[in-house]
Tab-separated table of C-alpha atoms in Angstrom:
chain	number	residue	atom	x	y	z
A	22	MET	CA	-5.532	-1.236	17.662
A	23	THR	CA	-5.180	-4.043	16.177
A	24	PRO	CA	-1.856	-5.571	15.173
A	25	ASP	CA	-2.691	-6.152	10.989
A	26	LEU	CA	-4.012	-2.272	11.358
A	27	LEU	CA	-0.423	-1.695	12.993
A	28	LEU	CA	1.457	-3.787	9.796
A	29	ALA	CA	-1.109	-1.784	7.718
A	30	LEU	CA	-0.249	1.518	9.466
A	31	ALA	CA	3.566	0.624	8.825
A	32	GLY	CA	3.776	-0.040	5.497
A	33	PHE	CA	1.735	3.144	4.763
A	34	ALA	CA	3.885	5.547	6.503
A	35	PHE	CA	6.712	3.690	5.578
A	36	VAL	CA	5.570	3.795	1.439
A	37	THR	CA	4.252	7.879	1.780
A	38	SER	CA	7.869	8.564	3.718
A	39	ILE	CA	10.137	6.536	1.152
A	40	THR	CA	8.808	7.992	-2.542
A	41	PRO	CA	9.581	11.064	-3.532
A	42	GLY	CA	7.935	14.434	-3.112
A	43	PRO	CA	9.014	18.004	-1.993
A	44	SER	CA	10.434	16.946	1.097
A	45	ASN	CA	12.288	14.502	0.014
A	46	MET	CA	14.102	16.148	-3.566
A	47	LEU	CA	15.200	19.000	-0.691
A	48	LEU	CA	16.739	16.297	0.628
A	49	LEU	CA	18.832	14.665	-2.331
A	50	ALA	CA	19.284	17.891	-3.201
A	51	SER	CA	20.523	18.985	0.091
A	52	GLY	CA	22.873	15.745	0.333
A	53	VAL	CA	24.528	16.346	-3.079
A	54	ASN	CA	25.683	20.019	-1.774
A	55	HIS	CA	25.592	19.809	1.564
A	56	GLY	CA	26.926	16.224	2.760
A	57	PHE	CA	24.493	13.951	4.790
A	58	VAL	CA	25.510	15.649	8.296
A	59	ARG	CA	24.661	19.367	7.525
A	60	SER	CA	21.334	17.831	5.600
A	61	VAL	CA	20.441	16.289	9.080
A	62	PRO	CA	18.639	20.030	10.654
A	63	LEU	CA	16.619	19.593	7.096
A	64	ALA	CA	15.734	15.788	7.195
A	65	PHE	CA	15.040	16.337	11.784
A	66	GLY	CA	12.772	19.618	10.738
A	67	ILE	CA	10.640	17.751	7.846
A	68	ASN	CA	9.968	15.156	10.438
A	69	PHE	CA	9.347	17.602	12.968
A	70	GLY	CA	6.361	19.240	10.733
A	71	PHE	CA	4.780	16.126	9.987
A	72	LEU	CA	4.373	15.271	13.023
A	73	SER	CA	3.228	18.569	14.825
A	74	MET	CA	0.948	18.252	11.339
A	75	LEU	CA	-1.007	14.961	13.008
A	76	VAL	CA	-0.945	15.895	15.791
A	77	ALA	CA	-3.015	19.464	14.910
A	78	VAL	CA	-4.626	17.326	12.446
A	79	GLY	CA	-5.583	14.229	14.746
A	80	LEU	CA	-7.360	16.718	17.173
A	81	GLY	CA	-9.419	17.930	15.090
A	82	LEU	CA	-7.922	20.947	12.176
A	83	GLY	CA	-8.495	18.857	9.536
A	84	GLN	CA	-11.935	18.883	9.322
A	85	LEU	CA	-11.989	23.062	10.012
A	86	LEU	CA	-9.598	22.761	6.421
A	87	ASN	CA	-12.542	20.860	5.012
A	88	SER	CA	-14.937	23.452	6.002
A	89	TYR	CA	-13.572	25.968	4.671
A	90	PRO	CA	-12.947	25.310	1.138
A	91	ALA	CA	-10.798	28.824	0.756
A	92	ALA	CA	-8.069	28.292	3.837
A	93	TYR	CA	-6.986	25.150	1.119
A	94	GLN	CA	-6.887	27.532	-1.853
A	95	LEU	CA	-4.748	30.270	-0.209
A	96	MET	CA	-1.954	27.905	1.403
A	97	ARG	CA	-2.493	25.735	-2.175
A	98	ILE	CA	-1.303	29.210	-3.032
A	99	VAL	CA	1.324	30.037	-0.504
A	100	SER	CA	2.787	26.125	-0.856
A	101	ILE	CA	3.622	26.969	-4.883
A	102	GLY	CA	5.502	30.006	-4.297
A	103	TYR	CA	6.999	28.146	-0.966
A	104	VAL	CA	8.197	25.229	-3.642
A	105	ILE	CA	8.706	27.814	-5.740
A	106	TRP	CA	11.001	29.855	-3.778
A	107	LEU	CA	12.847	27.186	-2.613
A	108	ALA	CA	13.457	25.130	-5.820
A	109	TRP	CA	15.686	28.697	-7.184
A	110	LYS	CA	17.726	28.768	-4.017
A	111	ILE	CA	18.827	24.812	-5.078
A	112	ALA	CA	18.704	26.302	-8.666
A	113	GLY	CA	22.091	28.499	-7.506
A	114	SER	CA	23.395	26.135	-5.109
A	115	THR	CA	27.039	25.136	-5.172
A	116	PRO	CA	28.604	22.892	-3.004
A	117	SER	CA	30.102	23.668	0.603
A	118	ALA	CA	33.081	24.524	0.700
A	119	PRO	CA	34.925	25.497	4.202
A	120	ALA	CA	34.023	28.405	5.446
A	121	SER	CA	35.198	31.862	4.569
A	122	ASP	CA	35.133	35.091	6.131
A	123	ASN	CA	34.223	36.716	2.807
A	124	PRO	CA	30.628	36.506	2.635
A	125	GLU	CA	31.053	36.712	-1.142
A	126	THR	CA	32.713	33.404	-1.206
A	127	ALA	CA	31.488	32.066	1.802
A	128	ALA	CA	29.243	28.671	0.878
A	129	PRO	CA	25.831	29.216	1.452
A	130	GLN	CA	24.082	27.645	4.113
A	131	PRO	CA	21.873	24.575	3.387
A	132	ILE	CA	18.083	24.762	3.590
A	133	ASN	CA	17.810	24.488	7.696
A	134	PHE	CA	14.989	23.009	10.950
A	135	ILE	CA	12.384	25.615	10.752
A	136	GLN	CA	12.441	25.886	6.892
A	137	GLY	CA	12.073	22.345	6.266
A	138	ALA	CA	9.266	22.155	8.862
A	139	LEU	CA	7.650	25.271	7.554
A	140	LEU	CA	7.387	23.253	3.918
A	141	GLN	CA	5.185	20.121	5.780
A	142	TRP	CA	2.655	22.967	7.027
A	143	VAL	CA	2.183	24.839	2.886
A	144	ASN	CA	2.253	21.195	1.431
A	145	PRO	CA	-1.166	20.134	1.021
A	146	LYS	CA	-0.057	16.582	0.018
A	147	ALA	CA	1.198	16.180	3.661
A	148	TRP	CA	-1.685	17.290	4.196
A	149	ILE	CA	-4.056	14.740	2.380
A	150	VAL	CA	-2.099	11.887	3.988
A	151	ALA	CA	-2.711	13.377	8.084
A	152	MET	CA	-6.317	14.058	6.503
A	153	ILE	CA	-5.888	9.869	5.439
A	154	VAL	CA	-3.570	8.016	7.792
A	155	THR	CA	-5.404	9.960	11.188
A	156	VAL	CA	-8.784	9.117	9.570
A	157	ASN	CA	-8.231	5.316	8.632
A	158	TYR	CA	-5.514	4.175	11.124
A	159	THR	CA	-6.353	6.029	14.144
A	160	VAL	CA	-10.179	4.299	16.282
A	161	ALA	CA	-12.678	5.395	17.917
A	162	THR	CA	-11.612	3.521	21.682
A	163	ASP	CA	-9.063	5.635	23.274
A	164	TYR	CA	-8.561	7.573	20.494
A	165	VAL	CA	-5.770	9.518	22.341
A	166	ILE	CA	-3.900	7.059	23.002
A	167	ASN	CA	-4.167	5.755	19.116
A	168	LEU	CA	-3.172	9.135	17.665
A	169	ALA	CA	-0.183	8.809	19.886
A	170	LEU	CA	0.653	5.827	19.705
A	171	MET	CA	-0.043	6.015	15.557
A	172	ILE	CA	1.894	9.289	14.735
A	173	ALA	CA	5.160	7.432	17.594
A	174	ILE	CA	5.134	4.742	15.076
A	175	PHE	CA	5.156	6.944	11.962
A	176	GLY	CA	8.169	9.106	13.854
A	177	LEU	CA	10.354	6.578	13.549
A	178	ILE	CA	9.669	5.173	10.220
A	179	ASN	CA	9.546	8.148	8.310
A	180	LEU	CA	12.795	10.020	9.623
A	181	PRO	CA	15.249	7.156	8.794
A	182	SER	CA	13.384	6.738	5.190
A	183	ILE	CA	13.259	10.138	4.395
A	184	SER	CA	17.098	10.464	5.571
A	185	THR	CA	18.099	8.034	2.841
A	186	TRP	CA	17.823	10.565	0.140
A	187	ALA	CA	20.285	12.836	2.020
A	188	LEU	CA	22.206	9.624	2.467
A	189	SER	CA	21.595	8.935	-1.363
A	190	GLY	CA	22.252	12.718	-2.438
A	191	MET	CA	25.678	12.655	-0.739
A	192	PHE	CA	26.758	9.483	-2.532
A	193	LEU	CA	25.674	11.213	-5.548
A	194	LYS	CA	28.397	14.062	-4.820
A	195	ARG	CA	31.361	11.656	-4.949
A	196	ILE	CA	30.181	10.321	-8.450
A	197	LEU	CA	29.797	13.774	-9.677
A	198	ASN	CA	32.349	15.228	-8.344
A	199	ASP	CA	32.480	18.222	-10.901
A	200	PRO	CA	30.953	21.995	-10.149
A	201	ALA	CA	30.378	21.569	-13.846
A	202	LYS	CA	28.407	19.009	-13.612
A	203	LEU	CA	26.235	19.341	-9.623
A	204	ARG	CA	25.333	22.568	-11.206
A	205	ILE	CA	23.150	20.864	-13.434
A	206	ILE	CA	22.242	18.952	-10.894
A	207	ASN	CA	21.041	21.356	-9.301
A	208	ILE	CA	19.033	22.284	-12.704
A	209	VAL	CA	17.255	19.586	-12.845
A	210	PHE	CA	16.565	18.695	-8.794
A	211	ALA	CA	15.686	22.607	-8.990
A	212	LEU	CA	13.035	21.495	-11.554
A	213	LEU	CA	11.537	17.974	-9.778
A	214	LEU	CA	10.778	20.346	-6.986
A	215	VAL	CA	8.501	21.677	-9.313
A	216	ALA	CA	7.035	19.030	-11.376
A	217	SER	CA	6.178	17.816	-7.855
A	218	ILE	CA	4.163	20.141	-7.027
A	219	LEU	CA	2.593	20.853	-10.523
A	220	PRO	CA	-0.661	18.379	-8.829
A	221	VAL	CA	-1.263	21.001	-6.383
A	222	ALA	CA	-0.393	23.424	-9.301
A	223	LEU	CA	-3.004	21.489	-11.474
A	224	ASP	CA	-5.555	20.949	-8.694
A	225	ILE	CA	-4.888	17.144	-9.991
A	226	PRO	CA	-6.238	14.566	-6.978
A	227	ILE	CA	-3.026	13.205	-4.687
A	228	GLY	CA	-2.402	10.630	-1.681
A	229	ALA	CA	1.448	10.772	-1.463
A	230	PRO	CA	4.195	13.168	0.694
């Protein structure tokens, strides 16, 4: 992989990681409701889910998916349902409070590592980016080595980039330190999360995670 290709890959990884999407909307909402530290497992889950997808697509799963359009359609339906479920959780979220022994008053738990990773595997936007990057930023010579290098670069750039959304959410909570305002913000986040999946629901071509 040439220096120019590495630089182009780093730029592509940064742009696709930092721009709004279902994952970043989820991290922003988590930062508001649970703070940055408790949102870290979600960030790692999103990062791991996408990197594992890059491995799978790079080793041939992307071609298999293209060969079976019905599989893509099924994934599209599952992704829409999963995102709507996550949006419902966000809409009903309240900011984390000290732990309570009473389950009725205990604060809801943040979305965890596994749920964040699963979001990537049912997110057609992430699949499209994974296919674009494996096709355009790998070379036939020493393919496996180049694939591993690409995944490493994406991982190093993706994690801090998406984490800024959780950090932004934490600061937003300090500005809007009012339960009534935060409930409205959570509803707005939920609507934005659903809106981010609309191109998939409407089958509009997309190209960013």
